[in-house]
CSV table of C-alpha atoms and ligand atoms in Angstrom, one decimal:
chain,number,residue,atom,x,y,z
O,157,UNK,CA,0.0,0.0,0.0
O,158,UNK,CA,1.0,3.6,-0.5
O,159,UNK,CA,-0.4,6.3,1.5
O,160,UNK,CA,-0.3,10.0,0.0
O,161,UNK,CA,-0.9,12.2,2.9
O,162,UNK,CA,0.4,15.4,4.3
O,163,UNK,CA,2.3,15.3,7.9
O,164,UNK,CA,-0.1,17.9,9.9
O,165,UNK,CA,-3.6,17.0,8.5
O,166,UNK,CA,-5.7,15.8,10.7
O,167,UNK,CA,-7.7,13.2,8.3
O,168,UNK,CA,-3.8,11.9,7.3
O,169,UNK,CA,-3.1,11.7,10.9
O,170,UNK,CA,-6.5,9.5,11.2
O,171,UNK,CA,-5.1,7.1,8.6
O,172,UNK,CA,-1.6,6.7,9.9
O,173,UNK,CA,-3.1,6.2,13.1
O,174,UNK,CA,-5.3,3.1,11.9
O,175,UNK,CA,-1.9,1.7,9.6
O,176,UNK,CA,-0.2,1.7,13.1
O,177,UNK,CA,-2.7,0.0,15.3
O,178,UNK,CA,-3.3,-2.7,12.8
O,179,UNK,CA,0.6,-3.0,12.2
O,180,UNK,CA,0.1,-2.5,8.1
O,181,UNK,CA,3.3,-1.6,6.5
O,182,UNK,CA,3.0,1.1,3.8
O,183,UNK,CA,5.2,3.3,1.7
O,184,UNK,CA,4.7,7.0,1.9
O,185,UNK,CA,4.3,9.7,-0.5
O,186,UNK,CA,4.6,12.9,2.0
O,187,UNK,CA,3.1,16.0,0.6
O,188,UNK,CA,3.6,19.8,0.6
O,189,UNK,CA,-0.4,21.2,0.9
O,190,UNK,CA,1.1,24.1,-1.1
O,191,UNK,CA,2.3,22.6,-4.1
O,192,UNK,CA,0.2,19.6,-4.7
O,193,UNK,CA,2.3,17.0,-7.6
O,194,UNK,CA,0.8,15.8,-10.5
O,195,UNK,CA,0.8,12.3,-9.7
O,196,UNK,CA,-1.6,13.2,-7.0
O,197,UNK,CA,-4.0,15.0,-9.1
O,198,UNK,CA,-3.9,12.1,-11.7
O,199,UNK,CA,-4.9,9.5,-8.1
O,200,UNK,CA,-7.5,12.4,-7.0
O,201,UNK,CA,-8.5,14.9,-9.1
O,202,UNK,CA,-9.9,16.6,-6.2
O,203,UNK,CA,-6.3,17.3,-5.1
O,204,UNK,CA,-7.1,16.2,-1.2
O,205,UNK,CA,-4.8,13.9,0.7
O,206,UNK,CA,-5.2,11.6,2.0
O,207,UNK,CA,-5.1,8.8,-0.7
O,208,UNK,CA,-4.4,5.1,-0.3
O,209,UNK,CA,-3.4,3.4,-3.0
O,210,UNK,CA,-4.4,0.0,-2.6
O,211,UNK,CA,-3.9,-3.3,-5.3
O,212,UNK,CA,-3.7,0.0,-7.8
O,213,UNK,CA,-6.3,1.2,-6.7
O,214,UNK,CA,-7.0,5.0,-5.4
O,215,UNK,CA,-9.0,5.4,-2.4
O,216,UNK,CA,-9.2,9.4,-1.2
O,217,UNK,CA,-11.8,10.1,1.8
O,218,UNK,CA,-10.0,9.5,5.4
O,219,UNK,CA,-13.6,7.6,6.8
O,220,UNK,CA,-13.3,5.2,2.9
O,221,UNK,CA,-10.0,4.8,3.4
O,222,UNK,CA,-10.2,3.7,7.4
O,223,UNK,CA,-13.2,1.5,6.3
O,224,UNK,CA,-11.5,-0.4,3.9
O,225,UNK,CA,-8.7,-1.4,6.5
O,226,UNK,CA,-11.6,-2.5,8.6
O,227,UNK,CA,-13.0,-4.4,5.7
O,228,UNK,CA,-9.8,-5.4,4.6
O,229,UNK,CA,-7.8,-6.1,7.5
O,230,UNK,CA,-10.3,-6.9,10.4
O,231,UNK,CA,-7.7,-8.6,12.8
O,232,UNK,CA,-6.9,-5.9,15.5
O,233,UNK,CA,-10.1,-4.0,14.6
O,234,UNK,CA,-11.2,-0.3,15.0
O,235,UNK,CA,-14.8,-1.0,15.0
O,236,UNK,CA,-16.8,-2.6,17.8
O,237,UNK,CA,-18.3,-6.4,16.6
O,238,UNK,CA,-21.9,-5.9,17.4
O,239,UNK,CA,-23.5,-3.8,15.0
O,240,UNK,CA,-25.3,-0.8,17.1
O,241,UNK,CA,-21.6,-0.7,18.6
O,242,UNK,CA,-20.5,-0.2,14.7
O,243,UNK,CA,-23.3,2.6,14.2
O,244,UNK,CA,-22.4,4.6,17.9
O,245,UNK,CA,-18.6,4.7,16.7
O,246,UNK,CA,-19.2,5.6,12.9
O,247,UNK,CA,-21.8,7.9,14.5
O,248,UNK,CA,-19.5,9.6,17.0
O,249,UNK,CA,-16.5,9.6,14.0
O,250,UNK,CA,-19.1,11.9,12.0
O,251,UNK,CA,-20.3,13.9,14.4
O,252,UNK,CA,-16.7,14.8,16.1
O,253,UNK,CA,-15.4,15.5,12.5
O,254,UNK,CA,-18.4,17.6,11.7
O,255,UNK,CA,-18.0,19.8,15.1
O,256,UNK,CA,-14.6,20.0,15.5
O,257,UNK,CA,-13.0,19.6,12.0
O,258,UNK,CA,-13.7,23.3,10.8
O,259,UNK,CA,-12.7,24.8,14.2
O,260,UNK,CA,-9.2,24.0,13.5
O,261,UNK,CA,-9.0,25.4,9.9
O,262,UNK,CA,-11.1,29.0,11.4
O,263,UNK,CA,-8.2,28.9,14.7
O,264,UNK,CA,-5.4,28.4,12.3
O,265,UNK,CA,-6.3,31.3,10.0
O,266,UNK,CA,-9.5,32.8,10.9
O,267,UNK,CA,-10.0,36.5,11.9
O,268,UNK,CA,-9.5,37.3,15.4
O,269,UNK,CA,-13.5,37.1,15.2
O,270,UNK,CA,-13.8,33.3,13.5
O,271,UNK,CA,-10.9,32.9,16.3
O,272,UNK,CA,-13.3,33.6,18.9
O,273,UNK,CA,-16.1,32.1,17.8
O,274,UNK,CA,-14.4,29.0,17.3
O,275,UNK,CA,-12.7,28.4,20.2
O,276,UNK,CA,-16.3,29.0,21.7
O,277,UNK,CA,-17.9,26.5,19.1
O,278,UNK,CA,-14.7,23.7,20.7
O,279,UNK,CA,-15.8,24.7,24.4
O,280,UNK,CA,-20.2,23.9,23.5
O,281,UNK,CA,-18.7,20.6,21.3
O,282,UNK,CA,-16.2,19.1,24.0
O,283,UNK,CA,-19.0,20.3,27.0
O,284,UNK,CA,-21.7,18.1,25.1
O,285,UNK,CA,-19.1,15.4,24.4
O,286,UNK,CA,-17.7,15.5,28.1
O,287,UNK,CA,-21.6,14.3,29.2
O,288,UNK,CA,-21.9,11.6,26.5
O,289,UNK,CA,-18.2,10.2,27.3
O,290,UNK,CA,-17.3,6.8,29.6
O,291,UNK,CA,-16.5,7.4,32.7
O,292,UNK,CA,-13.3,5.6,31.5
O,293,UNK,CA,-11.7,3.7,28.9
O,294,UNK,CA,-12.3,4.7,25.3
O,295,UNK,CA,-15.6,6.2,23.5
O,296,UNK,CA,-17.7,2.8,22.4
O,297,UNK,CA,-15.5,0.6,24.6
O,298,UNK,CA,-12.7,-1.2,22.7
O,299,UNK,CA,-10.5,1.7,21.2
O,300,UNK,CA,-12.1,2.5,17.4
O,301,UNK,CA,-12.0,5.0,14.6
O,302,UNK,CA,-14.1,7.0,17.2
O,303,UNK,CA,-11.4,7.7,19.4
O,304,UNK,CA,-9.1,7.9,16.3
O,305,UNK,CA,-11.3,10.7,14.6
O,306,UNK,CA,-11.4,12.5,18.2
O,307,UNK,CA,-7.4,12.7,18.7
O,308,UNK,CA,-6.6,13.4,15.6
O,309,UNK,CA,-8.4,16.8,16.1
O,310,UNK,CA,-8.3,17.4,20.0
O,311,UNK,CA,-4.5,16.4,19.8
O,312,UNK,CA,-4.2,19.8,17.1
O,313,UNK,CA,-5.8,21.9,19.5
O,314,UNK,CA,-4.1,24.3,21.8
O,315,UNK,CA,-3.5,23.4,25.1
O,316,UNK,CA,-6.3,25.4,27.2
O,317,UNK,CA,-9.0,24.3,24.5
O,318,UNK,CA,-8.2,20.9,25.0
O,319,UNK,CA,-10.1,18.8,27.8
O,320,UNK,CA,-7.3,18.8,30.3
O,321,UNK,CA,-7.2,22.7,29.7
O,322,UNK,CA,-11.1,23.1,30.1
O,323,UNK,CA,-10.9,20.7,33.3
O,324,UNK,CA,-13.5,17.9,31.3
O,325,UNK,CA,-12.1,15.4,34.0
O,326,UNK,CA,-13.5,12.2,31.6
O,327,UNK,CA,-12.4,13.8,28.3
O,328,UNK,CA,-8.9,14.8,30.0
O,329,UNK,CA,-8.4,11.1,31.0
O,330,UNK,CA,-9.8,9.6,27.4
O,331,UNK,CA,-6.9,12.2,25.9
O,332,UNK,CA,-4.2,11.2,28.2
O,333,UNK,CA,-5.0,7.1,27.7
O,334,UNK,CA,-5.4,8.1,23.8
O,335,UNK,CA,-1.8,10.1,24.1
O,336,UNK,CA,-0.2,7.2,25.3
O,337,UNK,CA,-1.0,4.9,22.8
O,338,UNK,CA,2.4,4.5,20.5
O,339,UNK,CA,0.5,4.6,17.2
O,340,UNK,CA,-1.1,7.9,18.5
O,341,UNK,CA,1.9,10.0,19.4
O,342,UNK,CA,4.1,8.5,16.9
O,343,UNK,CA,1.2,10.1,14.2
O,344,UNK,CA,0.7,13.2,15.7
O,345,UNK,CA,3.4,15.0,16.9
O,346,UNK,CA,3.9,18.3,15.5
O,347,UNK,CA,6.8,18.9,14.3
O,348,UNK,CA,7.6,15.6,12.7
O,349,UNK,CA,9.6,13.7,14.9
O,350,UNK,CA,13.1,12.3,12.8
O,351,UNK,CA,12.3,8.9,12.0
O,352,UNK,CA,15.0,5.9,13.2
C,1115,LIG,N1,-13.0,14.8,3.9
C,1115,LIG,C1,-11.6,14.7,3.6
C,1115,LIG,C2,-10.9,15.9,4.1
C,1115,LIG,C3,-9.4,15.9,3.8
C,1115,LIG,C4,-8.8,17.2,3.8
C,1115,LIG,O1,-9.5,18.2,4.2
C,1115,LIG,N2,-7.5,17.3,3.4
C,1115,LIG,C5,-6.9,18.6,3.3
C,1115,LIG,C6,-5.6,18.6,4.2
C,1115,LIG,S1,-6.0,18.5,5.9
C,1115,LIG,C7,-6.5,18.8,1.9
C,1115,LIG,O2,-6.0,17.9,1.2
C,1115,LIG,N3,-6.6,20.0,1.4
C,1115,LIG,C8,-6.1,20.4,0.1
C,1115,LIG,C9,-7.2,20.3,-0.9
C,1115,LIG,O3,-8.3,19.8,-0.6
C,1115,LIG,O4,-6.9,20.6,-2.0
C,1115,LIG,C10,-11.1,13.4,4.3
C,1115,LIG,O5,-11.6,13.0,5.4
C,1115,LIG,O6,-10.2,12.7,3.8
């Protein structure tokens, strides 16, 4: 497999993340967002990362893409086995990504205004999470695309938007066990960390 992604997105992150917990080796095509080649437009002609490239075959969309692994490689799986469990973490995946996801793009380069109003939109989406979470352990139980779709965006976020910064005391101890987790912080650390 070959994964086109870009080191800081969030959706690449998400993919990397699922590679890692399911031990899948992969080459990688690392990306500059700011001068997209033409081998990727030819895979995607929307021009988004990521893309796996699967048996020759393009897949772009981070949720298609983490899917397919599941499909694909079900040992060591991100989704629960019953199926409500399936629906509550492709459910939660959606709905994190839908909150959160254009919160980071407005607090990276919105308007002091969009800056504001986004960190407030983080605060409602983490409070209303924060009531919904487990008490402990992971979002649906067993550790899934979920918790995968959560870090890879609460992970991005500055420190005193995070949980532990807004003193959610089941959201802070989700991000610390989700922190811990090799295939997390391996995926997410910004700056790259040099590779062995
Ligand atoms: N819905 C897509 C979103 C991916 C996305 O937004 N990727 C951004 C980087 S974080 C990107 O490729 N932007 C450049 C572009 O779309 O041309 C997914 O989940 O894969």
């Amino acid at each position: 497999m070959e994964l086109w992604h870009a080191w800081t997105c969030p959706y690449c992150m998400r993919v990397r993340m699922a590679l890692a917990e399911k031990g899948l080796p992969y080459a990688e095509r690392e990306i500059d967002l700011g001068s997209k080649p033409p081998e990727l437009l030819a895979l995607n002609p929307a021009g988004g990362v990521p893309v796996l490239v699967a048996d020759g075959v393009a897949i772009p969309e981070s949720i298609v893409i983490l899917q397919y692994l599941e499909d694909r490689y079900p040992e060591r799986p991100l989704l629960p086995r019953d199926p409500l469990g399936r629906a509550r973490a492709r459910m939660l995946h959606d709905q994190v990504t839908a909150r959160l996801g254009p919160q980071l793009l407005k607090l990276a380069r919105g308007t002091p205004d969009e800056k504001a109003q986004a960190a407030e939109a983080v605060r409602a989406a983490l409070a209303t999470l924060e009531r919904e979470a487990p008490e402990r352990g992971f979002l649906v139980g067993d550790y899934s695309i979920a918790d995968i779709a959560l870090a890879s965006l609460v992970l991005k976020l500055p420190a005193p938007l995070r949980p532990s910064g807004l003193g959610l005391p089941r959201l802070a101890a989700w991000e610390a066990a989700v922190a811990a987790r090799p295939a997390v912080a391996a995926n997410t650390a910004v700056p790259r960390q040099a590779r062995a």
